[in-house]
Coordinates of N, CA and C in Angstrom, one line a residue:
Chain A
K1 N -13.5 -7.0 9.9 CA -12.4 -6.0 9.4 C -11.8 -5.4 10.3
Q2 N -10.2 -5.8 10.1 CA -9.5 -4.9 11.2 C -9.8 -3.6 10.9
E3 N -9.5 -3.1 12.3 CA -9.4 -1.6 12.9 C -8.6 -1.0 13.6
V4 N -7.7 -0.4 13.2 CA -6.5 0.3 14.2 C -6.5 1.6 14.6
T5 N -6.2 1.9 16.1 CA -6.8 2.7 16.6 C -5.7 3.3 17.5
Q6 N -4.9 4.9 17.6 CA -4.0 5.1 18.2 C -4.7 6.3 19.0
I7 N -4.0 6.3 19.9 CA -4.4 7.3 21.0 C -3.4 8.0 21.7
P8 N -2.8 9.1 21.8 CA -3.3 10.1 21.4 C -3.4 10.4 20.0
A9 N -3.4 11.5 19.6 CA -3.3 11.5 18.3 C -1.9 12.9 18.3
A10 N -1.6 13.1 19.2 CA -0.5 14.6 19.4 C 0.4 14.0 20.9
L11 N 1.4 14.0 20.8 CA 1.8 14.4 22.5 C 3.2 14.8 22.6
S12 N 3.2 15.7 23.2 CA 4.3 16.7 23.6 C 4.9 16.3 25.1
V13 N 6.2 15.9 25.1 CA 7.2 15.6 26.3 C 8.5 16.6 26.1
P14 N 9.2 16.8 27.1 CA 10.3 17.8 27.7 C 11.3 16.1 26.9
E15 N 13.1 16.9 26.6 CA 13.8 15.8 26.5 C 14.3 14.5 27.5
G16 N 14.5 13.9 27.3 CA 14.9 13.1 28.4 C 13.7 11.9 29.1
E17 N 12.7 12.5 28.8 CA 11.4 11.6 29.5 C 11.2 10.4 28.8
N18 N 11.1 9.1 29.5 CA 10.7 7.9 29.2 C 9.5 8.1 28.8
L19 N 8.7 7.2 27.2 CA 7.1 7.6 26.7 C 6.9 6.7 26.3
V20 N 5.9 6.3 26.5 CA 5.1 4.8 25.5 C 3.5 5.9 24.7
L21 N 3.4 5.0 23.4 CA 3.0 5.2 22.5 C 1.6 3.6 22.2
N22 N 0.4 4.2 22.7 CA -0.5 3.1 22.5 C -0.6 2.6 21.0
C23 N -1.5 1.3 21.0 CA -2.2 1.3 19.5 C -2.9 -0.1 20.2
S24 N -3.9 0.3 19.3 CA -5.3 -1.4 19.7 C -5.7 -1.9 18.1
F25 N -6.3 -2.9 18.0 CA -6.8 -3.4 17.2 C -8.1 -3.9 17.4
T26 N -8.3 -4.3 16.5 CA -10.0 -5.4 16.6 C -9.7 -6.4 16.6
D27 N -9.0 -7.2 15.4 CA -9.2 -8.4 15.3 C -7.6 -8.7 15.6
S28 N -7.7 -10.1 17.1 CA -6.7 -10.5 17.5 C -6.0 -11.8 16.5
A29 N -7.3 -12.1 15.4 CA -6.3 -13.0 14.4 C -4.9 -12.0 13.8
I30 N -4.0 -11.3 14.1 CA -3.3 -10.8 13.6 C -1.7 -11.8 13.3
Y31 N -1.1 -11.1 11.9 CA -0.1 -12.3 11.5 C 1.4 -11.5 12.0
N32 N 1.3 -10.2 12.3 CA 2.5 -9.4 12.6 C 2.1 -8.0 12.9
L33 N 2.5 -7.1 13.9 CA 2.2 -6.0 14.3 C 3.6 -5.0 14.1
Q34 N 3.3 -4.2 13.7 CA 4.3 -3.1 12.9 C 4.7 -1.9 13.3
W35 N 5.4 -0.9 13.9 CA 5.5 0.4 14.1 C 6.4 0.9 12.6
F36 N 6.3 2.3 12.5 CA 6.5 2.7 11.3 C 6.9 4.0 11.9
R37 N 7.8 4.9 11.7 CA 8.4 6.5 12.1 C 8.3 7.4 10.5
Q38 N 7.4 8.6 10.9 CA 7.4 9.1 9.4 C 7.5 10.9 9.8
D39 N 8.7 11.0 9.2 CA 9.2 12.7 9.2 C 8.3 13.3 8.5
P40 N 8.0 14.8 8.5 CA 7.2 15.3 7.9 C 8.2 15.8 5.9
G41 N 6.9 14.9 5.1 CA 7.6 15.2 3.9 C 7.9 14.0 3.5
K42 N 8.1 13.1 4.5 CA 8.9 11.7 3.6 C 8.0 10.9 3.5
G43 N 8.5 9.7 3.4 CA 7.9 7.8 3.3 C 8.0 7.6 5.1
L44 N 7.7 6.7 4.8 CA 7.6 5.5 6.2 C 8.6 5.3 6.5
T45 N 9.1 4.6 7.6 CA 10.6 3.7 7.9 C 9.9 2.9 9.0
S46 N 10.6 1.7 8.3 CA 10.3 0.5 9.9 C 10.9 0.6 11.1
L47 N 10.4 0.6 12.1 CA 10.9 1.0 13.4 C 11.0 -0.9 14.1
L48 N 10.4 -1.3 14.1 CA 9.8 -2.6 14.9 C 8.9 -3.6 14.2
L49 N 8.9 -4.8 14.5 CA 7.7 -5.6 13.6 C 7.9 -7.1 14.7
I50 N 6.7 -7.0 15.5 CA 6.3 -8.4 15.9 C 5.3 -9.2 15.6
Q51 N 6.1 -10.5 15.8 CA 5.3 -11.9 14.8 C 4.5 -11.7 15.6
S52 N 3.1 -12.8 15.8 CA 2.4 -12.8 16.5 C 2.5 -13.8 17.5
S53 N 3.5 -14.8 17.0 CA 4.2 -15.6 18.5 C 5.3 -14.3 19.3
Q54 N 5.4 -13.7 19.0 CA 5.9 -12.9 19.8 C 5.5 -12.1 21.0
R55 N 6.1 -11.5 21.8 CA 5.7 -10.4 23.0 C 6.6 -8.9 22.4
E56 N 7.6 -9.3 22.4 CA 8.2 -7.6 22.3 C 9.6 -7.7 21.3
Q57 N 9.6 -6.9 21.0 CA 11.1 -6.6 20.0 C 11.6 -5.7 20.3
T58 N 12.7 -5.3 20.6 CA 13.8 -4.1 20.9 C 14.5 -3.8 19.9
S59 N 14.7 -2.4 19.7 CA 16.1 -1.9 19.1 C 16.2 -0.4 19.7
G60 N 17.6 -0.6 20.5 CA 18.2 0.6 21.0 C 16.9 0.9 21.7
R61 N 16.9 2.3 22.2 CA 15.8 2.9 22.9 C 14.5 2.6 23.0
L62 N 13.9 1.9 21.5 CA 12.7 1.7 21.4 C 12.1 -0.2 21.8
N63 N 11.5 -0.3 22.3 CA 10.7 -1.3 22.8 C 9.4 -1.6 22.7
A64 N 9.0 -2.3 21.2 CA 7.9 -2.9 20.8 C 6.7 -3.8 22.3
S65 N 5.8 -3.9 22.3 CA 4.9 -4.8 22.7 C 4.3 -5.0 22.3
L66 N 3.6 -6.5 22.2 CA 2.3 -7.2 21.3 C 1.5 -7.9 22.4
D67 N -0.1 -7.5 22.9 CA -0.8 -8.3 23.0 C -1.9 -9.0 22.8
K68 N -1.9 -10.1 22.0 CA -3.2 -10.1 21.1 C -4.7 -10.0 21.6
S69 N -4.4 -10.9 23.0 CA -5.5 -11.3 23.7 C -6.2 -9.7 24.3
S70 N -5.5 -9.1 24.3 CA -6.6 -7.6 24.6 C -6.3 -6.7 23.8
G71 N -5.7 -6.9 22.5 CA -5.9 -6.2 21.1 C -4.7 -5.1 21.3
R72 N -3.9 -5.1 21.6 CA -3.0 -4.1 22.2 C -1.5 -3.7 22.0
S73 N -1.0 -2.9 21.5 CA 0.5 -2.9 21.3 C 0.7 -1.4 21.7
T74 N 2.5 -1.3 22.2 CA 2.5 -0.1 22.9 C 4.3 -0.3 22.1
L75 N 4.7 1.1 21.8 CA 6.0 1.6 21.8 C 6.6 2.4 22.3
Y76 N 7.7 1.7 23.4 CA 8.3 2.5 24.4 C 9.4 3.1 24.1
I77 N 9.5 4.5 24.2 CA 10.8 5.3 23.5 C 11.6 5.9 25.2
A78 N 12.6 5.1 25.2 CA 13.4 5.4 26.4 C 14.6 6.9 25.9
A79 N 14.6 7.7 26.9 CA 15.2 8.8 27.6 C 14.8 9.6 25.5
S80 N 14.3 10.0 26.1 CA 13.6 10.5 24.5 C 14.9 11.9 24.0
Q81 N 15.0 12.1 22.9 CA 15.5 13.0 22.2 C 14.4 13.5 21.1
P82 N 15.0 15.0 20.9 CA 14.4 16.1 19.6 C 14.6 15.4 18.8
G83 N 15.1 14.4 18.1 CA 15.6 14.0 16.7 C 14.6 12.5 16.9
D84 N 14.0 12.3 18.2 CA 12.7 11.4 17.8 C 11.4 12.4 17.4
S85 N 11.2 13.7 17.4 CA 10.0 14.0 16.9 C 9.5 13.5 15.9
A86 N 8.4 13.1 15.4 CA 8.0 12.4 14.2 C 6.4 12.1 14.4
T87 N 6.1 11.2 13.2 CA 4.8 11.0 13.7 C 5.1 9.3 13.6
Y88 N 4.4 8.4 14.8 CA 4.8 7.4 14.7 C 3.3 6.1 14.5
L89 N 3.2 5.3 13.1 CA 2.1 4.7 13.5 C 2.4 3.5 13.6
C90 N 1.5 2.6 13.9 CA 1.3 1.3 14.0 C 0.4 0.9 12.6
A91 N 0.7 -0.7 12.4 CA -0.4 -1.1 11.3 C -0.1 -3.0 11.4
G92 N -1.3 -3.6 11.5 CA -1.4 -5.4 12.1 C -1.5 -5.4 10.4
K93 N -0.7 -6.7 10.4 CA -0.8 -7.6 9.3 C -1.8 -8.9 9.7
G94 N -2.9 -9.1 8.7 CA -3.6 -10.1 8.8 C -3.3 -11.3 7.7
G95 N -3.8 -12.5 7.3 CA -3.2 -13.0 6.4 C -3.3 -12.9 5.2
S96 N -3.6 -11.5 5.1 CA -3.2 -11.3 3.7 C -1.8 -10.2 3.3
E97 N -1.3 -9.9 2.4 CA -0.1 -8.9 2.2 C -1.2 -7.8 3.0
K98 N -2.0 -7.2 2.8 CA -2.6 -6.1 3.3 C -1.9 -5.4 5.1
L99 N -1.1 -4.2 5.4 CA -1.4 -4.0 6.4 C -2.6 -3.0 6.6
V100 N -3.1 -3.0 7.7 CA -4.0 -1.9 7.9 C -3.7 -0.8 9.4
F101 N -3.4 0.6 8.6 CA -2.5 1.6 9.6 C -3.4 2.5 10.7
G102 N -3.0 2.6 11.6 CA -4.0 3.5 12.4 C -3.8 5.2 11.8
K103 N -4.2 5.9 12.6 CA -3.7 7.5 11.7 C -2.3 8.1 12.7
G104 N -2.0 7.2 13.7 CA -0.7 7.7 13.6 C -1.0 9.0 15.1
T105 N 0.8 9.1 16.2 CA 0.7 9.3 17.1 C 1.9 10.6 16.4
K106 N 1.6 11.7 16.5 CA 2.4 13.0 16.2 C 3.4 13.4 17.8
L107 N 4.5 12.9 17.8 CA 5.3 12.9 18.9 C 6.5 14.2 18.7
T108 N 6.1 15.0 20.0 CA 7.2 16.2 19.8 C 8.0 16.5 20.6
V109 N 9.6 16.5 20.5 CA 9.8 16.0 22.0 C 10.8 17.4 22.2
N110 N 10.7 18.2 23.3 CA 11.5 19.6 23.4 C 12.7 19.5 24.0
P111 N 13.2 20.4 23.8 CA 14.9 20.4 24.6 C 14.9 21.1 25.5
Chain B
D1 N 21.4 0.5 -2.6 CA 19.9 0.4 -3.8 C 19.3 1.8 -3.1
A2 N 18.6 2.4 -4.3 CA 18.1 3.2 -4.0 C 17.3 3.8 -3.4
G3 N 16.4 2.7 -2.6 CA 15.0 2.6 -2.4 C 13.6 2.6 -3.6
V4 N 12.8 2.3 -2.8 CA 11.6 3.0 -3.8 C 11.7 4.3 -4.1
I5 N 11.8 4.5 -5.3 CA 11.7 6.1 -6.2 C 10.4 6.6 -6.8
Q6 N 9.9 7.3 -6.3 CA 8.6 8.1 -7.0 C 8.8 9.1 -7.6
S7 N 7.7 9.7 -8.9 CA 8.3 10.7 -9.3 C 6.4 11.2 -10.0
P8 N 6.5 12.2 -10.5 CA 7.0 13.3 -9.6 C 6.8 13.8 -8.7
R9 N 7.6 14.4 -7.8 CA 7.3 14.5 -6.1 C 6.0 15.5 -5.2
H10 N 5.7 16.4 -6.7 CA 5.1 17.3 -6.4 C 4.1 17.4 -7.7
E11 N 2.7 17.3 -7.3 CA 2.0 17.5 -8.7 C 0.6 18.8 -8.3
V12 N 0.7 19.4 -9.4 CA -0.7 20.5 -9.1 C -1.2 20.7 -10.6
T13 N -2.5 19.9 -10.4 CA -3.3 20.1 -11.6 C -4.6 20.5 -11.7
E14 N -4.9 20.6 -12.5 CA -6.9 21.3 -12.6 C -7.4 20.2 -13.0
M15 N -9.1 20.2 -11.5 CA -9.9 19.3 -11.6 C -10.2 19.0 -13.0
G16 N -10.6 18.0 -14.0 CA -10.8 17.0 -15.3 C -9.7 16.7 -15.6
Q17 N -8.5 17.0 -15.4 CA -7.2 16.5 -15.9 C -6.9 15.3 -15.3
E18 N -6.1 14.4 -16.4 CA -5.5 13.3 -16.2 C -4.1 13.4 -15.2
V19 N -4.2 12.4 -14.5 CA -2.8 12.8 -13.6 C -2.1 11.2 -13.6
T20 N -0.4 11.2 -13.6 CA -0.4 9.7 -13.3 C 1.1 9.6 -12.4
L21 N 1.4 9.0 -11.5 CA 2.0 9.0 -10.8 C 3.0 7.3 -11.1
R22 N 4.1 8.0 -11.3 CA 5.2 7.1 -11.3 C 6.2 5.9 -10.4
C23 N 6.2 5.1 -10.4 CA 6.8 3.9 -9.0 C 7.9 3.2 -9.3
K24 N 9.3 3.2 -8.9 CA 10.2 1.9 -9.5 C 10.4 1.6 -7.7
P25 N 10.1 0.2 -7.9 CA 10.5 -0.6 -6.4 C 11.6 -1.0 -6.4
I26 N 12.3 -1.6 -5.3 CA 13.4 -2.0 -4.9 C 13.9 -3.3 -5.8
S27 N 14.6 -3.5 -6.3 CA 15.0 -4.3 -7.5 C 14.8 -6.1 -6.4
G28 N 14.4 -6.6 -6.9 CA 14.3 -8.2 -6.3 C 13.1 -8.3 -5.6
H29 N 12.2 -7.2 -5.2 CA 10.7 -6.9 -4.2 C 9.5 -7.7 -5.3
D30 N 9.0 -8.5 -4.5 CA 8.3 -9.1 -5.6 C 6.7 -8.3 -5.4
Y31 N 6.4 -7.7 -4.3 CA 5.5 -7.0 -4.1 C 5.2 -5.8 -4.1
L32 N 4.4 -4.9 -4.6 CA 4.4 -3.4 -4.6 C 2.6 -3.3 -4.3
F33 N 3.1 -2.2 -4.1 CA 1.6 -1.5 -3.0 C 1.8 0.0 -3.3
W34 N 0.6 0.5 -3.9 CA 0.0 1.9 -3.9 C -0.9 2.4 -2.9
Y35 N -0.6 3.7 -1.8 CA -1.4 3.7 -0.7 C -1.6 5.1 -1.1
R36 N -2.5 5.7 -0.3 CA -3.2 7.0 -0.2 C -3.0 7.9 1.4
Q37 N -2.5 9.0 1.5 CA -2.4 9.4 3.0 C -3.3 10.6 3.0
T38 N -4.4 10.7 3.5 CA -5.2 12.7 3.7 C -5.3 12.2 5.2
M39 N -5.1 13.6 5.8 CA -5.5 13.7 7.6 C -6.5 13.3 7.9
M40 N -8.1 13.3 7.2 CA -9.2 12.9 7.4 C -8.8 11.3 7.6
R41 N -8.7 10.9 6.4 CA -8.7 9.0 6.2 C -6.7 8.3 6.7
G42 N -6.2 9.1 7.1 CA -5.2 8.2 7.5 C -4.5 7.5 6.1
L43 N -3.5 6.4 6.3 CA -3.0 5.9 5.3 C -4.0 4.7 5.1
E44 N -4.6 4.8 3.6 CA -5.1 3.6 2.5 C -4.5 2.5 1.8
L45 N -4.6 1.5 1.9 CA -4.2 0.9 0.6 C -4.9 1.0 -0.6
L46 N -4.6 1.3 -1.7 CA -5.4 1.4 -2.8 C -5.8 0.2 -3.8
I47 N -4.2 -0.8 -3.7 CA -4.0 -1.9 -4.9 C -2.7 -2.5 -4.2
Y48 N -2.7 -3.6 -4.2 CA -1.2 -4.4 -4.3 C -1.1 -5.3 -5.4
F49 N 0.1 -5.6 -5.6 CA 0.5 -6.6 -6.9 C 1.5 -7.6 -6.3
N50 N 1.6 -8.8 -6.8 CA 2.1 -9.5 -6.7 C 3.2 -10.2 -7.8
N51 N 4.2 -10.2 -8.2 CA 5.2 -10.3 -9.8 C 4.1 -9.9 -10.5
N52 N 3.5 -8.5 -10.4 CA 3.4 -7.9 -11.9 C 2.1 -8.0 -11.7
V53 N 1.5 -8.6 -11.4 CA 0.1 -9.0 -11.1 C -1.0 -8.5 -10.0
P54 N -2.2 -7.7 -10.5 CA -2.6 -7.3 -9.4 C -3.5 -8.2 -8.6
I55 N -3.7 -7.9 -7.2 CA -3.8 -9.0 -6.2 C -5.5 -8.7 -5.7
D56 N -5.3 -7.1 -5.5 CA -6.3 -6.9 -4.5 C -6.6 -5.4 -4.9
D57 N -7.7 -5.0 -5.6 CA -7.7 -3.7 -5.9 C -9.2 -3.2 -5.4
S58 N -9.3 -4.0 -4.1 CA -10.5 -3.3 -3.1 C -10.4 -2.0 -3.0
G59 N -9.5 -1.2 -2.4 CA -9.0 0.0 -2.2 C -9.2 0.9 -2.9
M60 N -9.3 0.9 -4.0 CA -9.5 2.1 -5.3 C -11.0 2.7 -5.4
P61 N -10.8 3.5 -5.1 CA -12.2 4.3 -4.9 C -13.0 4.6 -5.9
E62 N -12.4 4.6 -7.3 CA -13.4 4.9 -8.0 C -13.1 4.2 -9.0
D63 N -13.7 4.1 -10.4 CA -13.3 3.7 -11.9 C -12.3 4.5 -12.1
R64 N -12.4 5.9 -11.7 CA -11.3 6.6 -12.1 C -10.0 6.5 -12.2
F65 N -9.8 5.7 -10.8 CA -8.1 5.3 -10.8 C -8.5 4.1 -11.5
S66 N -7.0 4.0 -11.9 CA -6.6 2.6 -12.4 C -4.8 2.8 -12.1
A67 N -4.4 1.3 -12.3 CA -2.8 1.0 -11.8 C -2.7 -0.2 -12.8
K68 N -1.6 0.0 -13.3 CA -0.6 -1.2 -13.8 C 1.1 -1.2 -13.4
M69 N 1.5 -2.4 -13.7 CA 2.6 -2.5 -13.5 C 3.1 -3.7 -14.8
P70 N 3.5 -3.3 -15.6 CA 3.6 -3.7 -16.7 C 5.2 -4.4 -17.0
N71 N 6.0 -4.4 -15.7 CA 7.5 -5.1 -15.4 C 7.1 -5.2 -14.1
A72 N 8.3 -5.8 -13.5 CA 9.1 -5.7 -11.9 C 9.5 -4.5 -11.6
S73 N 9.7 -3.7 -12.5 CA 10.7 -2.1 -12.1 C 9.7 -1.1 -12.3
F74 N 8.8 -1.0 -12.9 CA 8.2 0.1 -13.0 C 6.2 -0.1 -12.9
S75 N 5.9 1.0 -11.9 CA 4.7 0.9 -11.6 C 3.5 2.7 -12.1
T76 N 2.5 2.1 -12.5 CA 2.3 3.8 -12.7 C 0.5 3.6 -11.7
L77 N 0.2 4.9 -11.3 CA -1.2 4.8 -10.7 C -1.9 6.2 -11.4
K78 N -2.6 6.0 -12.1 CA -3.2 6.6 -13.0 C -5.1 7.2 -12.8
I79 N -5.0 8.7 -12.6 CA -6.3 9.2 -12.1 C -6.9 10.2 -13.6
Q80 N -8.0 9.6 -14.0 CA -8.6 10.3 -14.9 C -10.2 10.2 -14.8
P81 N -11.2 10.9 -14.8 CA -10.7 12.6 -14.6 C -10.0 13.0 -13.0
S82 N -9.2 13.9 -13.0 CA -9.1 14.1 -11.2 C -10.0 14.9 -10.6
E83 N -10.3 15.3 -9.8 CA -11.1 15.7 -8.4 C -10.3 16.3 -7.4
P84 N -10.7 17.4 -6.8 CA -10.1 18.2 -5.7 C -10.3 17.2 -4.3
R85 N -10.9 16.1 -4.7 CA -11.1 15.2 -3.4 C -9.9 14.6 -3.5
D86 N -9.6 14.2 -4.6 CA -8.3 13.4 -4.8 C -7.0 13.6 -4.1
S87 N -6.9 15.0 -3.5 CA -6.0 15.9 -3.0 C -5.8 15.0 -2.3
A88 N -4.6 14.2 -1.7 CA -3.5 13.4 -0.7 C -2.1 13.6 -1.3
V89 N -1.9 12.2 -0.2 CA -0.3 12.2 -0.7 C -0.3 10.8 -0.9
Y90 N 0.3 10.3 -2.3 CA 0.0 8.8 -2.5 C 1.6 8.4 -2.6
F91 N 1.8 7.0 -1.9 CA 2.8 6.5 -1.5 C 2.9 4.9 -2.4
C92 N 4.0 5.0 -2.8 CA 4.3 3.6 -3.0 C 5.3 2.7 -2.4
A93 N 5.2 1.5 -2.2 CA 6.0 0.7 -1.5 C 6.3 -0.4 -2.2
S94 N 7.4 -1.5 -1.7 CA 7.7 -2.5 -2.2 C 7.9 -3.2 -0.9
S95 N 8.1 -4.7 -1.5 CA 8.4 -5.4 -0.5 C 8.6 -7.4 -1.0
P96 N 9.3 -7.6 0.0 CA 10.3 -8.8 -0.7 C 8.8 -10.1 0.3
W97 N 8.4 -10.7 0.6 CA 7.2 -11.6 1.1 C 8.2 -12.3 2.2
P98 N 7.6 -12.7 3.5 CA 6.3 -11.7 4.0 C 6.8 -11.1 4.9
D99 N 7.9 -10.1 4.7 CA 7.3 -8.7 6.2 C 7.4 -7.8 5.6
T100 N 8.5 -6.7 6.2 CA 8.0 -4.8 6.2 C 8.1 -4.2 5.0
Q101 N 7.4 -3.6 5.1 CA 7.3 -2.8 3.1 C 8.2 -1.8 3.3
Y102 N 8.8 -1.4 2.5 CA 9.6 -0.1 2.2 C 9.3 0.7 1.4
F103 N 8.9 2.0 1.8 CA 7.8 3.0 1.4 C 9.2 4.2 0.5
G104 N 8.2 4.9 -0.3 CA 9.2 5.6 -1.1 C 8.9 7.4 -0.4
P105 N 9.3 8.5 -1.0 CA 9.2 9.6 -0.6 C 8.0 10.0 -0.6
G106 N 6.9 9.7 -1.5 CA 5.5 9.8 -1.9 C 5.2 10.9 -2.9
T107 N 4.2 10.9 -3.5 CA 3.9 12.4 -4.2 C 3.0 13.2 -3.6
R108 N 2.8 14.5 -3.9 CA 1.6 15.2 -3.2 C 1.0 15.7 -4.5
L109 N -0.2 15.3 -4.1 CA -1.0 15.5 -5.4 C -2.1 16.5 -5.1
T110 N -2.2 17.7 -5.5 CA -2.8 18.7 -5.5 C -3.9 18.9 -6.8
V111 N -5.1 19.3 -6.6 CA -5.9 19.5 -7.5 C -6.8 20.2 -7.6
L112 N -6.5 21.6 -8.2 CA -7.2 22.7 -7.8 C -8.7 22.6 -8.7

């Protein structure tokens, strides 16, 4: 059974800092790994999707990597801004359509 | 497209009452998912449908929970009778196979 863990649960950084959010998963037979953003009181918005055959994906200031052998994914945010403050969740997808989510990392970027 | 639409956005009810949550997926999406989010357990998949047919309901916690999808543009999640431990945010998401899911804004349920 796939389990996804995100550490730390919360992170506070000053504006402009580069940061890394971590995600680990137990089953390396992963179809894809996705990163989502959740703002307070809102639903989830997809940020990046990495297929199992890929190593990383980039979108603007965001870069996500996937290392199946170690069961890890990272989300790198460059030059963080207060608008990046949100909860970031990673989710692994196996052979079915089911996503298994971590509990998220709550990021606060201080002006 | 307006995205995934959920109603109501907030629901407060008393223990023992029936609760019905509603979802309108994005047009053309063949998959529909119902999730529950709590602080303790995070985001959990309850059930998902493909072309209006329930595929996996292993996440439905008890027989008190039921979900239907009578057509491609509407789904309901019903809790009868409701209990305080059902208090959570319930999300509906839709997806075109096989990639990412598009989430609705959620329904915050409080059972007193």
